[in-house]
CSV table of C-alpha atoms and ligand atoms in Angstrom, one decimal:
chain,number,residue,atom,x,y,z
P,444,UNK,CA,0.0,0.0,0.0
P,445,UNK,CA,2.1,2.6,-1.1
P,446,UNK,CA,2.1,5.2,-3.4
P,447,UNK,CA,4.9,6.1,-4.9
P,448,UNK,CA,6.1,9.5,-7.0
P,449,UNK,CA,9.2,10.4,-8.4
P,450,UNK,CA,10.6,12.8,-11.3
P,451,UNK,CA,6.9,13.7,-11.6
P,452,UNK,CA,6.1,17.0,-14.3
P,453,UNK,CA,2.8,18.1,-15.2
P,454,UNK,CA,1.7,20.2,-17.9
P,455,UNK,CA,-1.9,22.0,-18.2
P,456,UNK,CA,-1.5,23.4,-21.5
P,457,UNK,CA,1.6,24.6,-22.5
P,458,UNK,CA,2.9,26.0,-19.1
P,459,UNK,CA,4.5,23.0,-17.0
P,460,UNK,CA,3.6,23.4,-13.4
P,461,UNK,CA,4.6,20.7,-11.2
P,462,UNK,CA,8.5,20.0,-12.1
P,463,UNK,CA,10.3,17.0,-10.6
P,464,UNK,CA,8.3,16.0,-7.8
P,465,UNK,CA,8.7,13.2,-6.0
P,466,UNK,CA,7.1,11.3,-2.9
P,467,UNK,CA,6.6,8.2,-1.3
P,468,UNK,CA,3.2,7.4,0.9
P,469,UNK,CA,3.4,4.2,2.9
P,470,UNK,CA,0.6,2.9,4.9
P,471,UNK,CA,0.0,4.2,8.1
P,472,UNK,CA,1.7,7.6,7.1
P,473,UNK,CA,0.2,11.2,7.2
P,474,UNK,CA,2.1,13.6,5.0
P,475,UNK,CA,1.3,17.1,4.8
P,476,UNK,CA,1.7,19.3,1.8
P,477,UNK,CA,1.9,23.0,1.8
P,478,UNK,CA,3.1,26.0,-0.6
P,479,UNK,CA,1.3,29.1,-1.8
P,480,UNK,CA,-1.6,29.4,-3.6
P,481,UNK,CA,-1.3,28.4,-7.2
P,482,UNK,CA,1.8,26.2,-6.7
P,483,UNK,CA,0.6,23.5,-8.1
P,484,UNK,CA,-1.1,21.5,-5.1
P,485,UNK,CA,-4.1,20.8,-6.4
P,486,UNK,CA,-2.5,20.5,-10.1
P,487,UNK,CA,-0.3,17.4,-8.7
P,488,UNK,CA,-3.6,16.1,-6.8
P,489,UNK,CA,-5.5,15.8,-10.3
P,490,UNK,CA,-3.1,14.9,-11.8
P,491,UNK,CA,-2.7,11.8,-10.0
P,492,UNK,CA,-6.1,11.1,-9.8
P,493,UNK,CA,-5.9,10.9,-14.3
P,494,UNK,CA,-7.6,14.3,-14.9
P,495,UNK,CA,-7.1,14.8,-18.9
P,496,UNK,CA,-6.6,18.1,-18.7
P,497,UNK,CA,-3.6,17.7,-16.3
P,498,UNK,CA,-1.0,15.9,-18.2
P,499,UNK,CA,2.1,14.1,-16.8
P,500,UNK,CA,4.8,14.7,-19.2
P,501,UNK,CA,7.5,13.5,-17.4
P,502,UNK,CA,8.5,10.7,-14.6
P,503,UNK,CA,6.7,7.6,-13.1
P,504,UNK,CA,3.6,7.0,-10.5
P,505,UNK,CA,3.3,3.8,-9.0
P,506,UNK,CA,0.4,2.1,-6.2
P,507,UNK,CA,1.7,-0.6,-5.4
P,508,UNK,CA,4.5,-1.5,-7.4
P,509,UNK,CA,2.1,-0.5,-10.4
P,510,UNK,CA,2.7,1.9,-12.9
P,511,UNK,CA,-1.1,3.8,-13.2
P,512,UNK,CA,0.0,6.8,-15.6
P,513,UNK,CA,-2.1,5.4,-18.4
P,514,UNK,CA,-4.6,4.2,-16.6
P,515,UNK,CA,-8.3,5.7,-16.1
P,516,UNK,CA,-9.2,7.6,-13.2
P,517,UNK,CA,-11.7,4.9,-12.4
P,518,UNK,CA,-9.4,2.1,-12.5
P,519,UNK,CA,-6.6,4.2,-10.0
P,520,UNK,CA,-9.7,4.9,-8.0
P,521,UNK,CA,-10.5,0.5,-8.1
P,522,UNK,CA,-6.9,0.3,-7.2
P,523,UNK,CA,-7.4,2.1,-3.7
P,524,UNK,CA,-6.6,5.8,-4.7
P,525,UNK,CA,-8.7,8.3,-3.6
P,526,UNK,CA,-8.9,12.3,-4.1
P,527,UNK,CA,-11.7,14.5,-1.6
P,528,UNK,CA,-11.4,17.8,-4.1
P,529,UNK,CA,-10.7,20.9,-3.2
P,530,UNK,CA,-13.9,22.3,-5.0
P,531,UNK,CA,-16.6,19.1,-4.9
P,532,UNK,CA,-18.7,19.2,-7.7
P,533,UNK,CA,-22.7,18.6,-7.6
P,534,UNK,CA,-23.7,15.7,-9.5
P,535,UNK,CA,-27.5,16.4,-9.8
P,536,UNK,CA,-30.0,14.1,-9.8
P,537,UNK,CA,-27.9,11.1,-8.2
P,538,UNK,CA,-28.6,10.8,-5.0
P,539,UNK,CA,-25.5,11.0,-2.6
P,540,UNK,CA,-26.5,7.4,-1.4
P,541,UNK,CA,-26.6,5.8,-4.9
P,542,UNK,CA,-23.5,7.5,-5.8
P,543,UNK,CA,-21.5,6.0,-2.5
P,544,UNK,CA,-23.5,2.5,-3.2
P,545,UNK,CA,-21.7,2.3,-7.0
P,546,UNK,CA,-18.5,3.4,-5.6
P,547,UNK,CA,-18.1,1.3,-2.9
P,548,UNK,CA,-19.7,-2.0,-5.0
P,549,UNK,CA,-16.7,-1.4,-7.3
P,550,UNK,CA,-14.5,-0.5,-4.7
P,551,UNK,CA,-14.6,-3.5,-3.1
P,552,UNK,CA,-15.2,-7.1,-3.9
P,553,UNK,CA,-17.9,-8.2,-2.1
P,554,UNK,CA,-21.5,-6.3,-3.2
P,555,UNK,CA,-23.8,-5.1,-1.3
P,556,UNK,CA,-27.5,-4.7,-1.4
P,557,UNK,CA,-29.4,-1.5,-1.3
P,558,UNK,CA,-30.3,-2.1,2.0
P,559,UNK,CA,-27.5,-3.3,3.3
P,560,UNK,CA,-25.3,-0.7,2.5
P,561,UNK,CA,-28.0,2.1,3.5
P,562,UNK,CA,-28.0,0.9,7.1
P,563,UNK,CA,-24.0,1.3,6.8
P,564,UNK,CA,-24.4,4.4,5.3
P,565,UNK,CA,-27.1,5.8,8.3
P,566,UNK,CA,-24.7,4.8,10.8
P,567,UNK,CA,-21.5,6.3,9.5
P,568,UNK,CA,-23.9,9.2,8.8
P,569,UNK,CA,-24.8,9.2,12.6
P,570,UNK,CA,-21.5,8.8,13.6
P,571,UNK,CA,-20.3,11.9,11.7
P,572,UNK,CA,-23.6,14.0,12.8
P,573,UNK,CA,-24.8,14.4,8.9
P,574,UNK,CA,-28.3,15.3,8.7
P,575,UNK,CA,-30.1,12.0,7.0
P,576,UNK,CA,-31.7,14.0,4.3
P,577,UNK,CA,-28.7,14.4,2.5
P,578,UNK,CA,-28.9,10.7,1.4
P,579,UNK,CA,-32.0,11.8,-0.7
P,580,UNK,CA,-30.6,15.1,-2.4
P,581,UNK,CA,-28.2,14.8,-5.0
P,582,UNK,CA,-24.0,14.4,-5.1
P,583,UNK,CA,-23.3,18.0,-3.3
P,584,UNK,CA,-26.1,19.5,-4.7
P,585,UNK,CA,-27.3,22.8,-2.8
P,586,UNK,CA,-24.6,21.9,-0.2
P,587,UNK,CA,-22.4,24.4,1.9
P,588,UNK,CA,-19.3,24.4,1.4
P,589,UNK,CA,-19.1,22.6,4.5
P,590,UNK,CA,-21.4,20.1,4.0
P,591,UNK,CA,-19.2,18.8,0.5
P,592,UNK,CA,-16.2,18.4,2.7
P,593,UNK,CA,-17.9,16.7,4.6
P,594,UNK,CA,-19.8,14.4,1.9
P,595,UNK,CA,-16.1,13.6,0.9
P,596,UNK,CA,-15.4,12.6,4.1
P,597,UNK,CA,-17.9,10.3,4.3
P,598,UNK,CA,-17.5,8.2,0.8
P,599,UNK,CA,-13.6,8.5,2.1
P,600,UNK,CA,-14.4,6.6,5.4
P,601,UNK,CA,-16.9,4.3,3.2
P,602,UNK,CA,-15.1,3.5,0.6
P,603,UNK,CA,-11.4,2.7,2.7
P,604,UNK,CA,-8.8,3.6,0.3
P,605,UNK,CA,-5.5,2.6,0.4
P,606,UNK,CA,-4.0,6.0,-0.1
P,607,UNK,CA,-6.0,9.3,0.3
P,608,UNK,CA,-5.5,12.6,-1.2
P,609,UNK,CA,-7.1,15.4,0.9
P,610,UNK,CA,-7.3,18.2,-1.1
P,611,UNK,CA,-7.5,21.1,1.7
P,612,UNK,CA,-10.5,19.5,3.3
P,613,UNK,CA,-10.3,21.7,6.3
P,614,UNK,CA,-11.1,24.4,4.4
P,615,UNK,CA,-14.5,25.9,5.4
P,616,UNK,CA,-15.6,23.6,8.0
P,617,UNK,CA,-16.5,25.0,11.4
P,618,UNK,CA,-14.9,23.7,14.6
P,619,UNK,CA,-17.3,21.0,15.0
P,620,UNK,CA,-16.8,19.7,11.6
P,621,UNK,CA,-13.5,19.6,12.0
P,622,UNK,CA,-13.1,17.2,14.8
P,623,UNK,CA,-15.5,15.3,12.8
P,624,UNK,CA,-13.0,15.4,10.0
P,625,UNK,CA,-9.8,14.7,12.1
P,626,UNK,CA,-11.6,11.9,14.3
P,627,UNK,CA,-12.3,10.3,10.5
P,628,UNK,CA,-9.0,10.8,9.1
P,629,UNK,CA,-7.2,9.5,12.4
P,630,UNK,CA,-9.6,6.4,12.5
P,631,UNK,CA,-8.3,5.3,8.9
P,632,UNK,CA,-4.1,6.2,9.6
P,633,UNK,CA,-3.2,3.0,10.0
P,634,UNK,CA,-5.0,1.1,6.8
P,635,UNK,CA,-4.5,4.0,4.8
P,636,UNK,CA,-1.4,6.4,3.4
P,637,UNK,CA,-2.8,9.8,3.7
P,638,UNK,CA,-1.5,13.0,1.9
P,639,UNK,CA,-3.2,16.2,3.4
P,640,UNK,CA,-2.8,19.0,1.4
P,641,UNK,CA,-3.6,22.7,3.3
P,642,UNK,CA,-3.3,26.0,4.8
P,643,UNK,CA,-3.7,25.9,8.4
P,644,UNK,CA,-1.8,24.7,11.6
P,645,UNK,CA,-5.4,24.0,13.1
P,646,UNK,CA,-6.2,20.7,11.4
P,647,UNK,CA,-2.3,19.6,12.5
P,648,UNK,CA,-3.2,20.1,16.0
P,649,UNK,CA,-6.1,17.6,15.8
P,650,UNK,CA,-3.9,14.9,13.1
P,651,UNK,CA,-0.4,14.1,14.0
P,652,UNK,CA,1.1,14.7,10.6
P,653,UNK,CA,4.4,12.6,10.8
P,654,UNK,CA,5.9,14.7,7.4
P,655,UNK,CA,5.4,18.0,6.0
P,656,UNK,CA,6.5,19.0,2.7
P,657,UNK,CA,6.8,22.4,0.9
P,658,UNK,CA,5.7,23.1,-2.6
P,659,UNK,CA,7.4,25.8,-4.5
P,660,UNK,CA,8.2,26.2,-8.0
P,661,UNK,CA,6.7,22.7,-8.9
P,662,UNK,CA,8.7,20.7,-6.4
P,663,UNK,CA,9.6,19.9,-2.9
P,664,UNK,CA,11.8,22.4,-1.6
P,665,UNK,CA,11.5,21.4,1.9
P,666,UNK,CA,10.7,18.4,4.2
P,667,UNK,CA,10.6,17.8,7.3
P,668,UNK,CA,8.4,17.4,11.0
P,669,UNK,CA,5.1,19.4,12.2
P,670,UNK,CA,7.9,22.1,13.4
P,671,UNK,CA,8.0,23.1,9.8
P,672,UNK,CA,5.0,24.6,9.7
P,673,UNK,CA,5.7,26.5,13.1
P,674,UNK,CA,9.1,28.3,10.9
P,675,UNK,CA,6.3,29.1,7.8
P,676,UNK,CA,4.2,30.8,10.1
P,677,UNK,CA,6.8,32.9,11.0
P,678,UNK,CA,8.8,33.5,8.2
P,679,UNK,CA,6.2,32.9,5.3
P,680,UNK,CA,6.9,31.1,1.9
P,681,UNK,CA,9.6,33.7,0.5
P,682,UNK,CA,12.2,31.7,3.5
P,683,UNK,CA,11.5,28.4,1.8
P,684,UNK,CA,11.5,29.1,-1.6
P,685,UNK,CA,14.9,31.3,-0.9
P,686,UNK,CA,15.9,28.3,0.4
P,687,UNK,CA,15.1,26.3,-2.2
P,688,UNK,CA,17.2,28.8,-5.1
P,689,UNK,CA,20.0,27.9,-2.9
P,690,UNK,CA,19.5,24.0,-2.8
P,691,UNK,CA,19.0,25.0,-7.1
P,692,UNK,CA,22.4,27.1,-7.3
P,693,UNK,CA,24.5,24.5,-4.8
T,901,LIG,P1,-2.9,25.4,-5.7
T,901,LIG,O1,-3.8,24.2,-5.5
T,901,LIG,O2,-1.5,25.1,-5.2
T,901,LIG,O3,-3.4,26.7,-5.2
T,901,LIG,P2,-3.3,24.9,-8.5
T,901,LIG,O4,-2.8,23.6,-8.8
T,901,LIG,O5,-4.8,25.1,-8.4
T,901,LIG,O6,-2.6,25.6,-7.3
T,901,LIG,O7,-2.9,25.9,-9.7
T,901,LIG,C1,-1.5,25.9,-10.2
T,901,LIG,C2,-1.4,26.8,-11.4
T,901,LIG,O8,-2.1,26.2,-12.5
T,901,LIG,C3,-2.1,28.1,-11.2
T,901,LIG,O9,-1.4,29.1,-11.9
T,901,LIG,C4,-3.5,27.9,-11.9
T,901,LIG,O10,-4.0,29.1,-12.4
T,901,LIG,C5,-3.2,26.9,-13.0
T,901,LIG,N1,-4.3,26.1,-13.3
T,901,LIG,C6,-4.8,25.1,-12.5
T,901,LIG,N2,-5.8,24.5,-13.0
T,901,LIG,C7,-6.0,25.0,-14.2
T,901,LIG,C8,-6.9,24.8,-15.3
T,901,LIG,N3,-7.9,23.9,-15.3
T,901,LIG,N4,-6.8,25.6,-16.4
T,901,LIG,C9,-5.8,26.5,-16.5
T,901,LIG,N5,-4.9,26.8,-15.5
T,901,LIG,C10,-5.0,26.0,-14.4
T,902,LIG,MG1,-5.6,24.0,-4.7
């Protein structure tokens, strides 16, 4: 269960964004991504979830000892790859219940019946303090911005991946929401690699990231423990990617 990313470039258009990255996500690991906005974070998440508008031009992407770069996003997803996006979509007119049901039926091999899986779904649902309703209403649709992190949250602890990308899922939720989130998140650590991509310190204090890694100019320019993000505070990007020119011109 490990994901595995090295020499990675990706292109959206003509303008190459993410340039030489590389990272490895092991079970039972929470790394932490960070860098300024428009760096490229969620440019790298898309791009490993098979998005055709983010194209990998260079280097190789491997789930377990796999190579998935030509495959579909549904197949990397069958694998045990799993993206919460940044912005969730609404997918009207499927219910939020039917949508979890196909995923998790090709998710996982055993199948599960309509009912079955809506009295697992009512009791994660419970657990997590998410209204009931929302099983009826469409994928996202006339959700808060909340509410779709935290319908992400819920097909992530459904579906079980093997590695998750978090695509700033703490973004927007209120303090209730985000204990939710963390108490989901820390529940799945150990069967899942988890790569958390965001802005604040206050999701860290609730999930014990054990890396954190700094984006600039399409690659990692810094790694290291949570006291990383205690030096950003302070000293902002413009110490890291300084830091990083000199790594460049050493
Ligand atoms: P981050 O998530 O780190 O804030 P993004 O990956 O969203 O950054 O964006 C990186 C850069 O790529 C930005 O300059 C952004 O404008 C550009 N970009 C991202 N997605 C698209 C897209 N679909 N079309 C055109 N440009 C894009
Ligand atoms: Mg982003």
């Amino acid at each position: 269960m490990t994901l595995k990313i090295k020499g990675l470039e990706v292109g959206i258009e003509d303008r190459k964004i993410i340039d030489g990255f590389s990272l490895t996500v092991k079970k039972g690991e929470v790394h932490v991504l960070m860098g300024r906005n428009g760096s490229g974070k969620s440019t790298l998440a898309l791009a490993l979830m098979g998005h055709p508008k983010y194209r990998i031009l260079k280097g190789t992407v491997f789930l377990d000892g796999k190579s998935i770069i030509k495959l579909s996003t549904d197949k990397r997803s069958s694998m045990g790859l799993f993206l919460a996006f940044q912005n969730p979509t609404e997918v009207p007119g499927v219910s939020l219940s039917n949508f979890l049901r196909t995923s998790y039926n090709s998710a996982s091999k055993r199948k599960v019946s309509v009912f079955e899986f809506q009295s697992l779904l009512k009791a994660r649902m419970k657990e997590m303090g998410i209204n009931e309703e929302f099983m009826k209403r469409g994928v996202n649709e006339g959700f808060s911005g909340g509410e779709r992190k935290l319908s992400e949250l819920l097909q992530l602890s459904i579906l079980k991946p093997k590695v998750a990308i978090l695509d700033e899922i703490d973004s927007g939720l209120d303090m209730d929401s985000l204990k939710v989130a963390s108490k989901i998140i820390n529940a799945m650590k150990k069967e899942t690699g988890i790569l958390i991509i965001t802005h604040y310190k206050r999701v860290l204090e609730h999930i014990k990231p054990d890396f954190v890694h700094i984006l600039d100019g399409g690659r990692i320019v810094k790694s290291g423990d949570v006291r990383i993000v205690g030096q950003l505070e302070k000293k902002g990007y413009r110490w890291f990617s300084e830091d990083g020119d000199r790594h460049a011109k050493a």
